[in-house]
Amino acid sequence: AVNVYSTSVNSEKLSRNDLVDWVNQALDTNYARGEHLCSGAAYCQFMDMMFPGSVSMKKIKFDAKHDYNYIENFKILQGAFRKKGVDKVIPVDKLVKGRFQDNFEFGQWFKKFFDANYDGHQY
């Protein structure tokens, strides 16, 4: 995997609506807000899209409603990051709380990571 780093200088400015629109279009989902990405399921699906088989999709809790389920999804994502040599630390404790800013910042980083790694194959 290609590691990416976000700084205020090199990051394209993605609005909250752009982020949610990108997720919904790419994954055929219907997230209403960026903070709803706090379950980790979408990120797991994106990892499987970029690196088929890197995530055991049958273990992902897509209908997760509680932070302990979200944490399980993020543990799976962390495992996929390790397997692919991604050195980004996932701020799980912040993301699972569902606050906008934390999820928006991680979502922006993830979009940049996706753009650097996805080869465009059909998913």
N, CA, C and O atoms as CSV, one atom per row, in Angstrom:
chain,resi,resn,atom,element,x,y,z
A,1,ALA,N,N,0.841,-1.186,0.000
A,1,ALA,CA,C,0.000,0.000,0.000
A,1,ALA,C,C,0.880,1.241,0.000
A,1,ALA,O,O,1.974,1.248,0.566
A,2,VAL,N,N,0.392,2.273,-0.634
A,2,VAL,CA,C,1.069,3.564,-0.627
A,2,VAL,C,C,0.584,4.325,0.598
A,2,VAL,O,O,-0.611,4.583,0.744
A,3,ASN,N,N,1.520,4.687,1.481
A,3,ASN,CA,C,1.164,5.487,2.649
A,3,ASN,C,C,1.000,6.935,2.216
A,3,ASN,O,O,1.734,7.413,1.350
A,4,VAL,N,N,0.049,7.631,2.808
A,4,VAL,CA,C,-0.160,9.052,2.519
A,4,VAL,C,C,-0.186,9.815,3.834
A,4,VAL,O,O,-0.526,9.280,4.889
A,5,TYR,N,N,0.180,11.071,3.731
A,5,TYR,CA,C,0.245,11.924,4.914
A,5,TYR,C,C,-0.484,13.215,4.613
A,5,TYR,O,O,-0.282,13.815,3.557
A,6,SER,N,N,-1.321,13.642,5.521
A,6,SER,CA,C,-2.088,14.871,5.321
A,6,SER,C,C,-1.468,16.011,6.111
A,6,SER,O,O,-1.180,15.890,7.302
A,7,THR,N,N,-1.275,17.100,5.425
A,7,THR,CA,C,-0.916,18.347,6.094
A,7,THR,C,C,-1.849,19.404,5.540
A,7,THR,O,O,-2.500,19.188,4.517
A,8,SER,N,N,-1.917,20.522,6.194
A,8,SER,CA,C,-2.807,21.574,5.708
A,8,SER,C,C,-2.340,22.107,4.353
A,8,SER,O,O,-3.124,22.699,3.612
A,9,VAL,N,N,-1.067,21.895,4.034
A,9,VAL,CA,C,-0.526,22.395,2.776
A,9,VAL,C,C,-0.886,21.480,1.598
A,9,VAL,O,O,-1.221,21.961,0.516
A,10,ASN,N,N,-0.817,20.154,1.815
A,10,ASN,CA,C,-0.978,19.248,0.675
A,10,ASN,C,C,-2.349,18.594,0.572
A,10,ASN,O,O,-2.555,17.756,-0.307
A,11,SER,N,N,-3.275,18.942,1.426
A,11,SER,CA,C,-4.579,18.289,1.400
A,11,SER,C,C,-5.577,19.078,0.572
A,11,SER,O,O,-5.756,20.282,0.753
A,12,GLU,N,N,-6.225,18.360,-0.348
A,12,GLU,CA,C,-7.314,19.028,-1.053
A,12,GLU,C,C,-8.440,19.190,-0.046
A,12,GLU,O,O,-8.643,18.342,0.822
A,13,LYS,N,N,-9.142,20.255,-0.170
A,13,LYS,CA,C,-10.220,20.522,0.786
A,13,LYS,C,C,-11.491,19.826,0.318
A,13,LYS,O,O,-12.101,20.218,-0.677
A,14,LEU,N,N,-11.869,18.810,1.037
A,14,LEU,CA,C,-13.058,18.029,0.743
A,14,LEU,C,C,-14.119,18.464,1.752
A,14,LEU,O,O,-13.890,18.385,2.959
A,15,SER,N,N,-15.257,18.915,1.282
A,15,SER,CA,C,-16.303,19.330,2.216
A,15,SER,C,C,-16.955,18.100,2.848
A,15,SER,O,O,-16.777,16.975,2.381
A,16,ARG,N,N,-17.703,18.336,3.905
A,16,ARG,CA,C,-18.392,17.214,4.554
A,16,ARG,C,C,-19.352,16.542,3.575
A,16,ARG,O,O,-19.478,15.317,3.573
A,17,ASN,N,N,-20.033,17.343,2.738
A,17,ASN,CA,C,-20.961,16.761,1.761
A,17,ASN,C,C,-20.223,15.978,0.688
A,17,ASN,O,O,-20.683,14.918,0.264
A,18,ASP,N,N,-19.064,16.501,0.239
A,18,ASP,CA,C,-18.258,15.784,-0.753
A,18,ASP,C,C,-17.839,14.419,-0.217
A,18,ASP,O,O,-17.879,13.423,-0.939
A,19,LEU,N,N,-17.438,14.378,1.048
A,19,LEU,CA,C,-16.995,13.131,1.656
A,19,LEU,C,C,-18.129,12.113,1.694
A,19,LEU,O,O,-17.951,10.964,1.292
A,20,VAL,N,N,-19.277,12.529,2.171
A,20,VAL,CA,C,-20.422,11.617,2.269
A,20,VAL,C,C,-20.877,11.183,0.872
A,20,VAL,O,O,-21.206,10.015,0.663
A,21,ASP,N,N,-20.897,12.111,-0.077
A,21,ASP,CA,C,-21.283,11.764,-1.454
A,21,ASP,C,C,-20.330,10.735,-2.041
A,21,ASP,O,O,-20.764,9.786,-2.695
A,22,TRP,N,N,-19.022,10.917,-1.810
A,22,TRP,CA,C,-18.027,9.971,-2.330
A,22,TRP,C,C,-18.265,8.578,-1.757
A,22,TRP,O,O,-18.282,7.597,-2.501
A,23,VAL,N,N,-18.451,8.485,-0.440
A,23,VAL,CA,C,-18.680,7.186,0.206
A,23,VAL,C,C,-19.940,6.544,-0.361
A,23,VAL,O,O,-19.922,5.370,-0.731
A,24,ASN,N,N,-21.024,7.296,-0.431
A,24,ASN,CA,C,-22.293,6.736,-0.894
A,24,ASN,C,C,-22.236,6.280,-2.341
A,24,ASN,O,O,-22.787,5.233,-2.682
A,25,GLN,N,N,-21.576,7.053,-3.199
A,25,GLN,CA,C,-21.468,6.665,-4.605
A,25,GLN,C,C,-20.553,5.461,-4.790
A,25,GLN,O,O,-20.880,4.537,-5.535
A,26,ALA,N,N,-19.415,5.469,-4.117
A,26,ALA,CA,C,-18.444,4.385,-4.294
A,26,ALA,C,C,-18.950,3.060,-3.742
A,26,ALA,O,O,-18.694,2.004,-4.322
A,27,LEU,N,N,-19.664,3.110,-2.628
A,27,LEU,CA,C,-20.098,1.881,-1.953
A,27,LEU,C,C,-21.581,1.581,-2.112
A,27,LEU,O,O,-22.075,0.588,-1.578
A,28,ASP,N,N,-22.292,2.430,-2.840
A,28,ASP,CA,C,-23.734,2.272,-3.010
A,28,ASP,C,C,-24.426,2.180,-1.644
A,28,ASP,O,O,-25.221,1.278,-1.379
A,29,THR,N,N,-24.087,3.155,-0.790
A,29,THR,CA,C,-24.659,3.225,0.550
A,29,THR,C,C,-25.495,4.496,0.664
A,29,THR,O,O,-25.613,5.256,-0.297
A,30,ASN,N,N,-26.062,4.719,1.820
A,30,ASN,CA,C,-26.864,5.926,2.004
A,30,ASN,C,C,-26.564,6.584,3.351
A,30,ASN,O,O,-27.474,6.871,4.128
A,31,TYR,N,N,-25.287,6.818,3.616
A,31,TYR,CA,C,-24.919,7.555,4.825
A,31,TYR,C,C,-25.466,8.971,4.714
A,31,TYR,O,O,-25.382,9.596,3.657
A,32,ALA,N,N,-26.018,9.466,5.798
A,32,ALA,CA,C,-26.574,10.818,5.799
A,32,ALA,C,C,-25.528,11.845,6.223
A,32,ALA,O,O,-25.543,12.983,5.756
A,33,ARG,N,N,-24.617,11.437,7.111
A,33,ARG,CA,C,-23.638,12.367,7.666
A,33,ARG,C,C,-22.295,11.671,7.859
A,33,ARG,O,O,-22.226,10.455,8.039
A,34,GLY,N,N,-21.237,12.464,7.819
A,34,GLY,CA,C,-19.890,11.926,7.972
A,34,GLY,C,C,-19.654,11.212,9.288
A,34,GLY,O,O,-18.893,10.247,9.353
A,35,GLU,N,N,-20.313,11.692,10.343
A,35,GLU,CA,C,-20.094,11.048,11.632
A,35,GLU,C,C,-20.664,9.634,11.681
A,35,GLU,O,O,-20.328,8.861,12.578
A,36,HIS,N,N,-21.517,9.294,10.729
A,36,HIS,CA,C,-22.065,7.937,10.670
A,36,HIS,C,C,-21.025,6.920,10.198
A,36,HIS,O,O,-21.275,5.715,10.236
A,37,LEU,N,N,-19.874,7.393,9.760
A,37,LEU,CA,C,-18.782,6.492,9.378
A,37,LEU,C,C,-18.096,5.904,10.611
A,37,LEU,O,O,-17.159,5.116,10.486
A,38,CYS,N,N,-18.561,6.284,11.792
A,38,CYS,CA,C,-17.928,5.863,13.043
A,38,CYS,C,C,-18.013,4.359,13.291
A,38,CYS,O,O,-17.352,3.860,14.201
A,39,SER,N,N,-18.794,3.631,12.522
A,39,SER,CA,C,-18.873,2.176,12.714
A,39,SER,C,C,-17.669,1.460,12.125
A,39,SER,O,O,-17.396,0.311,12.474
A,40,GLY,N,N,-16.947,2.130,11.232
A,40,GLY,CA,C,-15.777,1.512,10.610
A,40,GLY,C,C,-16.099,0.605,9.433
A,40,GLY,O,O,-15.195,0.210,8.696
A,41,ALA,N,N,-17.362,0.269,9.243
A,41,ALA,CA,C,-17.739,-0.683,8.197
A,41,ALA,C,C,-17.372,-0.187,6.795
A,41,ALA,O,O,-16.869,-0.956,5.976
A,42,ALA,N,N,-17.622,1.092,6.523
A,42,ALA,CA,C,-17.316,1.630,5.186
A,42,ALA,C,C,-15.820,1.551,4.894
A,42,ALA,O,O,-15.419,1.217,3.779
A,43,TYR,N,N,-14.993,1.858,5.897
A,43,TYR,CA,C,-13.543,1.806,5.691
A,43,TYR,C,C,-13.080,0.373,5.402
A,43,TYR,O,O,-12.188,0.154,4.583
A,44,CYS,N,N,-13.694,-0.595,6.083
A,44,CYS,CA,C,-13.371,-2.001,5.816
A,44,CYS,C,C,-13.741,-2.370,4.384
A,44,CYS,O,O,-13.000,-3.080,3.704
A,45,GLN,N,N,-14.880,-1.890,3.940
A,45,GLN,CA,C,-15.326,-2.177,2.583
A,45,GLN,C,C,-14.377,-1.536,1.566
A,45,GLN,O,O,-14.053,-2.150,0.549
A,46,PHE,N,N,-13.931,-0.301,1.837
A,46,PHE,CA,C,-12.967,0.348,0.949
A,46,PHE,C,C,-11.649,-0.426,0.908
A,46,PHE,O,O,-11.046,-0.560,-0.157
A,47,MET,N,N,-11.196,-0.936,2.055
A,47,MET,CA,C,-9.949,-1.725,2.060
A,47,MET,C,C,-10.106,-2.969,1.194
A,47,MET,O,O,-9.197,-3.330,0.446
A,48,ASP,N,N,-11.265,-3.626,1.297
A,48,ASP,CA,C,-11.513,-4.809,0.479
A,48,ASP,C,C,-11.573,-4.435,-0.999
A,48,ASP,O,O,-11.180,-5.225,-1.857
A,49,MET,N,N,-12.059,-3.243,-1.294
A,49,MET,CA,C,-12.121,-2.767,-2.673
A,49,MET,C,C,-10.705,-2.538,-3.215
A,49,MET,O,O,-10.390,-2.931,-4.338
A,50,MET,N,N,-9.858,-1.898,-2.403
A,50,MET,CA,C,-8.488,-1.605,-2.847
A,50,MET,C,C,-7.623,-2.847,-2.876
A,50,MET,O,O,-6.851,-3.054,-3.812
A,51,PHE,N,N,-7.753,-3.681,-1.841
A,51,PHE,CA,C,-6.900,-4.852,-1.662
A,51,PHE,C,C,-7.784,-6.063,-1.394
A,51,PHE,O,O,-7.968,-6.462,-0.244
A,52,PRO,N,N,-8.335,-6.651,-2.465
A,52,PRO,CA,C,-9.281,-7.766,-2.298
A,52,PRO,C,C,-8.715,-8.858,-1.384
A,52,PRO,O,O,-7.580,-9.308,-1.542
A,53,GLY,N,N,-9.546,-9.262,-0.430
A,53,GLY,CA,C,-9.153,-10.307,0.505
A,53,GLY,C,C,-8.400,-9.800,1.724
A,53,GLY,O,O,-8.088,-10.591,2.614
A,54,SER,N,N,-8.098,-8.508,1.794
A,54,SER,CA,C,-7.359,-7.976,2.947
A,54,SER,C,C,-8.240,-7.880,4.184
A,54,SER,O,O,-7.741,-7.793,5.306
A,55,VAL,N,N,-9.553,-7.896,3.974
A,55,VAL,CA,C,-10.518,-7.804,5.062
A,55,VAL,C,C,-11.488,-8.975,4.917
A,55,VAL,O,O,-11.990,-9.246,3.827
A,56,SER,N,N,-11.742,-9.658,6.020
A,56,SER,CA,C,-12.739,-10.725,6.006
A,56,SER,C,C,-14.117,-10.070,6.114
A,56,SER,O,O,-14.604,-9.801,7.212
A,57,MET,N,N,-14.732,-9.820,4.967
A,57,MET,CA,C,-15.974,-9.036,4.939
A,57,MET,C,C,-17.110,-9.694,5.722
A,57,MET,O,O,-17.999,-8.997,6.212
A,58,LYS,N,N,-17.098,-11.006,5.848
A,58,LYS,CA,C,-18.185,-11.665,6.588
A,58,LYS,C,C,-18.127,-11.355,8.085
A,58,LYS,O,O,-19.103,-11.576,8.802
A,59,LYS,N,N,-16.990,-10.845,8.558
A,59,LYS,CA,C,-16.855,-10.495,9.973
A,59,LYS,C,C,-17.275,-9.051,10.277
A,59,LYS,O,O,-17.398,-8.669,11.441
A,60,ILE,N,N,-17.490,-8.257,9.232
A,60,ILE,CA,C,-17.833,-6.849,9.427
A,60,ILE,C,C,-19.276,-6.730,9.900
A,60,ILE,O,O,-20.179,-7.374,9.363
A,61,LYS,N,N,-19.471,-5.908,10.898
A,61,LYS,CA,C,-20.823,-5.671,11.423
A,61,LYS,C,C,-21.376,-4.404,10.774
A,61,LYS,O,O,-21.167,-3.292,11.259
A,62,PHE,N,N,-22.084,-4.602,9.668
A,62,PHE,CA,C,-22.635,-3.468,8.921
A,62,PHE,C,C,-23.794,-2.801,9.649
A,62,PHE,O,O,-24.045,-1.611,9.458
A,63,ASP,N,N,-24.492,-3.549,10.469
A,63,ASP,CA,C,-25.638,-2.993,11.185
A,63,ASP,C,C,-25.285,-2.638,12.624
A,63,ASP,O,O,-26.164,-2.560,13.482
A,64,ALA,N,N,-23.997,-2.424,12.886
A,64,ALA,CA,C,-23.534,-2.104,14.239
A,64,ALA,C,C,-24.231,-0.852,14.761
A,64,ALA,O,O,-24.392,0.134,14.043
A,65,LYS,N,N,-24.640,-0.912,16.018
A,65,LYS,CA,C,-25.329,0.214,16.640
A,65,LYS,C,C,-24.613,0.695,17.909
A,65,LYS,O,O,-24.984,1.722,18.477
A,66,HIS,N,N,-23.595,-0.041,18.353
A,66,HIS,CA,C,-22.925,0.270,19.613
A,66,HIS,C,C,-21.421,0.364,19.415
A,66,HIS,O,O,-20.863,-0.262,18.513
A,67,ASP,N,N,-20.768,1.151,20.266
A,67,ASP,CA,C,-19.340,1.371,20.081
A,67,ASP,C,C,-18.517,0.086,20.194
A,67,ASP,O,O,-17.471,-0.015,19.553
A,68,TYR,N,N,-18.954,-0.900,20.989
A,68,TYR,CA,C,-18.176,-2.131,21.075
A,68,TYR,C,C,-18.190,-2.887,19.743
A,68,TYR,O,O,-17.230,-3.589,19.425
A,69,ASN,N,N,-19.274,-2.752,18.956
A,69,ASN,CA,C,-19.295,-3.330,17.609
A,69,ASN,C,C,-18.414,-2.520,16.666
A,69,ASN,O,O,-17.730,-3.078,15.808
A,70,TYR,N,N,-18.435,-1.208,16.832
A,70,TYR,CA,C,-17.589,-0.353,16.005
A,70,TYR,C,C,-16.125,-0.707,16.226
A,70,TYR,O,O,-15.345,-0.786,15.277
A,71,ILE,N,N,-15.758,-0.920,17.497
A,71,ILE,CA,C,-14.366,-1.244,17.834
A,71,ILE,C,C,-13.953,-2.542,17.146
A,71,ILE,O,O,-12.834,-2.639,16.642
A,72,GLU,N,N,-14.830,-3.532,17.115
A,72,GLU,CA,C,-14.522,-4.789,16.418
A,72,GLU,C,C,-14.237,-4.532,14.940
A,72,GLU,O,O,-13.293,-5.094,14.384
A,73,ASN,N,N,-15.043,-3.689,14.303
A,73,ASN,CA,C,-14.806,-3.360,12.892
A,73,ASN,C,C,-13.459,-2.667,12.713
A,73,ASN,O,O,-12.716,-2.981,11.784
A,74,PHE,N,N,-13.144,-1.725,13.599
A,74,PHE,CA,C,-11.874,-1.016,13.479
A,74,PHE,C,C,-10.683,-1.934,13.749
A,74,PHE,O,O,-9.614,-1.726,13.175
A,75,LYS,N,N,-10.840,-2.947,14.611
A,75,LYS,CA,C,-9.761,-3.919,14.830
A,75,LYS,C,C,-9.486,-4.683,13.538
A,75,LYS,O,O,-8.334,-4.964,13.210
A,76,ILE,N,N,-10.535,-5.012,12.817
A,76,ILE,CA,C,-10.369,-5.697,11.527
A,76,ILE,C,C,-9.658,-4.772,10.546
A,76,ILE,O,O,-8.767,-5.204,9.813
A,77,LEU,N,N,-10.053,-3.498,10.532
A,77,LEU,CA,C,-9.393,-2.516,9.663
A,77,LEU,C,C,-7.916,-2.368,10.038
A,77,LEU,O,O,-7.057,-2.319,9.158
A,78,GLN,N,N,-7.618,-2.297,11.341
A,78,GLN,CA,C,-6.230,-2.191,11.785
A,78,GLN,C,C,-5.415,-3.392,11.332
A,78,GLN,O,O,-4.261,-3.249,10.928
A,79,GLY,N,N,-6.015,-4.573,11.399
A,79,GLY,CA,C,-5.328,-5.781,10.934
A,79,GLY,C,C,-5.008,-5.698,9.448
A,79,GLY,O,O,-3.926,-6.097,9.017
A,80,ALA,N,N,-5.945,-5.181,8.673
A,80,ALA,CA,C,-5.717,-5.019,7.230
A,80,ALA,C,C,-4.618,-3.982,6.975
A,80,ALA,O,O,-3.782,-4.161,6.089
A,81,PHE,N,N,-4.625,-2.903,7.754
A,81,PHE,CA,C,-3.566,-1.891,7.632
A,81,PHE,C,C,-2.203,-2.539,7.892
A,81,PHE,O,O,-1.257,-2.322,7.135
A,82,ARG,N,N,-2.103,-3.333,8.961
A,82,ARG,CA,C,-0.833,-3.997,9.286
A,82,ARG,C,C,-0.387,-4.898,8.140
A,82,ARG,O,O,0.773,-4.865,7.731
A,83,LYS,N,N,-1.317,-5.706,7.623
A,83,LYS,CA,C,-0.990,-6.636,6.532
A,83,LYS,C,C,-0.452,-5.906,5.309
A,83,LYS,O,O,0.425,-6.413,4.609
A,84,LYS,N,N,-0.980,-4.720,5.060
A,84,LYS,CA,C,-0.605,-3.963,3.861
A,84,LYS,C,C,0.485,-2.922,4.130
A,84,LYS,O,O,0.853,-2.168,3.229
A,85,GLY,N,N,0.998,-2.877,5.347
A,85,GLY,CA,C,2.076,-1.955,5.658
A,85,GLY,C,C,1.659,-0.498,5.758
A,85,GLY,O,O,2.464,0.401,5.516
A,86,VAL,N,N,0.409,-0.266,6.112
A,86,VAL,CA,C,-0.091,1.106,6.272
A,86,VAL,C,C,0.278,1.562,7.681
A,86,VAL,O,O,-0.104,0.927,8.663
A,87,ASP,N,N,1.018,2.659,7.776
A,87,ASP,CA,C,1.498,3.083,9.090
A,87,ASP,C,C,0.607,4.117,9.782
A,87,ASP,O,O,0.988,4.661,10.819
A,88,LYS,N,N,-0.550,4.389,9.231
A,88,LYS,CA,C,-1.493,5.331,9.847
A,88,LYS,C,C,-2.039,4.733,11.143
A,88,LYS,O,O,-2.487,3.587,11.169
A,89,VAL,N,N,-1.996,5.512,12.200
A,89,VAL,CA,C,-2.622,5.099,13.455
A,89,VAL,C,C,-4.093,5.499,13.384
A,89,VAL,O,O,-4.420,6.661,13.146
A,90,ILE,N,N,-4.967,4.532,13.592
A,90,ILE,CA,C,-6.405,4.801,13.554
A,90,ILE,C,C,-6.840,5.241,14.949
A,90,ILE,O,O,-6.700,4.476,15.903
A,91,PRO,N,N,-7.364,6.459,15.087
A,91,PRO,CA,C,-7.778,6.938,16.407
A,91,PRO,C,C,-9.141,6.363,16.804
A,91,PRO,O,O,-10.134,7.083,16.908
A,92,VAL,N,N,-9.157,5.058,17.020
A,92,VAL,CA,C,-10.404,4.331,17.253
A,92,VAL,C,C,-11.211,4.936,18.396
A,92,VAL,O,O,-12.420,5.134,18.271
A,93,ASP,N,N,-10.539,5.231,19.516
A,93,ASP,CA,C,-11.260,5.744,20.678
A,93,ASP,C,C,-12.000,7.039,20.371
A,93,ASP,O,O,-13.052,7.301,20.954
A,94,LYS,N,N,-11.469,7.849,19.468
A,94,LYS,CA,C,-12.146,9.091,19.072
A,94,LYS,C,C,-13.242,8.815,18.036
A,94,LYS,O,O,-14.344,9.353,18.135
A,95,LEU,N,N,-12.932,7.976,17.047
A,95,LEU,CA,C,-13.875,7.737,15.944
A,95,LEU,C,C,-15.175,7.108,16.422
A,95,LEU,O,O,-16.255,7.492,15.973
A,96,VAL,N,N,-15.073,6.141,17.333
A,96,VAL,CA,C,-16.277,5.407,17.748
A,96,VAL,C,C,-17.250,6.272,18.553
A,96,VAL,O,O,-18.399,5.878,18.753
A,97,LYS,N,N,-16.809,7.439,19.016
A,97,LYS,CA,C,-17.704,8.340,19.741
A,97,LYS,C,C,-18.669,9.059,18.798
A,97,LYS,O,O,-19.656,9.647,19.241
A,98,GLY,N,N,-18.379,9.009,17.497
A,98,GLY,CA,C,-19.294,9.562,16.510
A,98,GLY,C,C,-19.278,11.071,16.392
A,98,GLY,O,O,-20.220,11.657,15.859
A,99,ARG,N,N,-18.223,11.715,16.880
A,99,ARG,CA,C,-18.153,13.172,16.750
A,99,ARG,C,C,-17.759,13.547,15.336
A,99,ARG,O,O,-16.953,12.867,14.700
A,100,PHE,N,N,-18.331,14.625,14.856
A,100,PHE,CA,C,-18.115,15.046,13.474
A,100,PHE,C,C,-16.642,15.259,13.149
A,100,PHE,O,O,-16.134,14.646,12.210
A,101,GLN,N,N,-15.949,16.098,13.885
A,101,GLN,CA,C,-14.600,16.523,13.500
A,101,GLN,C,C,-13.631,15.353,13.378
A,101,GLN,O,O,-12.872,15.279,12.412
A,102,ASP,N,N,-13.649,14.438,14.343
A,102,ASP,CA,C,-12.734,13.292,14.304
A,102,ASP,C,C,-13.015,12.419,13.082
A,102,ASP,O,O,-12.092,12.000,12.384
A,103,ASN,N,N,-14.282,12.151,12.834
A,103,ASN,CA,C,-14.646,11.305,11.695
A,103,ASN,C,C,-14.392,12.006,10.372
A,103,ASN,O,O,-14.019,11.359,9.392
A,104,PHE,N,N,-14.586,13.304,10.328
A,104,PHE,CA,C,-14.330,14.071,9.114
A,104,PHE,C,C,-12.840,14.071,8.778
A,104,PHE,O,O,-12.468,13.887,7.619
A,105,GLU,N,N,-11.988,14.276,9.775
A,105,GLU,CA,C,-10.540,14.290,9.532
A,105,GLU,C,C,-10.041,12.926,9.077
A,105,GLU,O,O,-9.237,12.842,8.148
A,106,PHE,N,N,-10.505,11.857,9.717
A,106,PHE,CA,C,-10.077,10.523,9.299
A,106,PHE,C,C,-10.632,10.203,7.908
A,106,PHE,O,O,-9.945,9.600,7.083
A,107,GLY,N,N,-11.865,10.608,7.658
A,107,GLY,CA,C,-12.465,10.386,6.339
A,107,GLY,C,C,-11.700,11.097,5.236
A,107,GLY,O,O,-11.517,10.546,4.151
A,108,GLN,N,N,-11.254,12.316,5.504
A,108,GLN,CA,C,-10.453,13.050,4.512
A,108,GLN,C,C,-9.137,12.336,4.253
A,108,GLN,O,O,-8.716,12.197,3.104
A,109,TRP,N,N,-8.484,11.880,5.326
A,109,TRP,CA,C,-7.234,11.123,5.145
A,109,TRP,C,C,-7.514,9.857,4.334
A,109,TRP,O,O,-6.764,9.522,3.417
A,110,PHE,N,N,-8.598,9.158,4.676
A,110,PHE,CA,C,-8.887,7.889,4.013
A,110,PHE,C,C,-9.159,8.092,2.528
A,110,PHE,O,O,-8.756,7.265,1.710
A,111,LYS,N,N,-9.831,9.170,2.170
A,111,LYS,CA,C,-10.084,9.470,0.751
A,111,LYS,C,C,-8.762,9.652,0.018
A,111,LYS,O,O,-8.594,9.154,-1.095
A,112,LYS,N,N,-7.837,10.354,0.629
A,112,LYS,CA,C,-6.517,10.556,0.025
A,112,LYS,C,C,-5.786,9.208,-0.112
A,112,LYS,O,O,-5.166,8.936,-1.140
A,113,PHE,N,N,-5.865,8.382,0.918
A,113,PHE,CA,C,-5.266,7.043,0.901
A,113,PHE,C,C,-5.888,6.199,-0.219
A,113,PHE,O,O,-5.179,5.521,-0.963
A,114,PHE,N,N,-7.202,6.250,-0.327
A,114,PHE,CA,C,-7.912,5.501,-1.361
A,114,PHE,C,C,-7.464,5.944,-2.752
A,114,PHE,O,O,-7.165,5.111,-3.607
A,115,ASP,N,N,-7.419,7.250,-2.973
A,115,ASP,CA,C,-7.025,7.777,-4.288
A,115,ASP,C,C,-5.610,7.352,-4.664
A,115,ASP,O,O,-5.313,7.154,-5.842
A,116,ALA,N,N,-4.741,7.211,-3.674
A,116,ALA,CA,C,-3.356,6.813,-3.940
A,116,ALA,C,C,-3.216,5.313,-4.187
A,116,ALA,O,O,-2.218,4.878,-4.760
A,117,ASN,N,N,-4.199,4.517,-3.765
A,117,ASN,CA,C,-4.057,3.058,-3.810
A,117,ASN,C,C,-5.033,2.318,-4.714
A,117,ASN,O,O,-4.743,1.195,-5.126
A,118,TYR,N,N,-6.162,2.900,-5.029
A,118,TYR,CA,C,-7.171,2.165,-5.801
A,118,TYR,C,C,-6.846,2.219,-7.287
A,118,TYR,O,O,-6.627,3.291,-7.852
A,119,ASP,N,N,-6.819,1.049,-7.907
A,119,ASP,CA,C,-6.461,0.988,-9.330
A,119,ASP,C,C,-7.659,1.078,-10.272
A,119,ASP,O,O,-7.498,1.007,-11.490
A,120,GLY,N,N,-8.853,1.234,-9.716
A,120,GLY,CA,C,-10.034,1.435,-10.542
A,120,GLY,C,C,-10.735,0.162,-10.993
A,120,GLY,O,O,-11.709,0.239,-11.742
A,121,HIS,N,N,-10.266,-1.019,-10.556
A,121,HIS,CA,C,-10.927,-2.262,-10.971
A,121,HIS,C,C,-12.357,-2.320,-10.443
A,121,HIS,O,O,-12.682,-1.704,-9.428
A,122,GLN,N,N,-13.189,-3.055,-11.132
A,122,GLN,CA,C,-14.597,-3.205,-10.737
A,122,GLN,C,C,-14.689,-3.918,-9.411
A,122,GLN,O,O,-13.979,-4.898,-9.185
A,123,TYR,N,N,-15.543,-3.450,-8.537
A,123,TYR,CA,C,-15.715,-4.064,-7.205
A,123,TYR,C,C,-17.057,-4.742,-7.122
A,123,TYR,O,O,-17.395,-5.317,-6.088
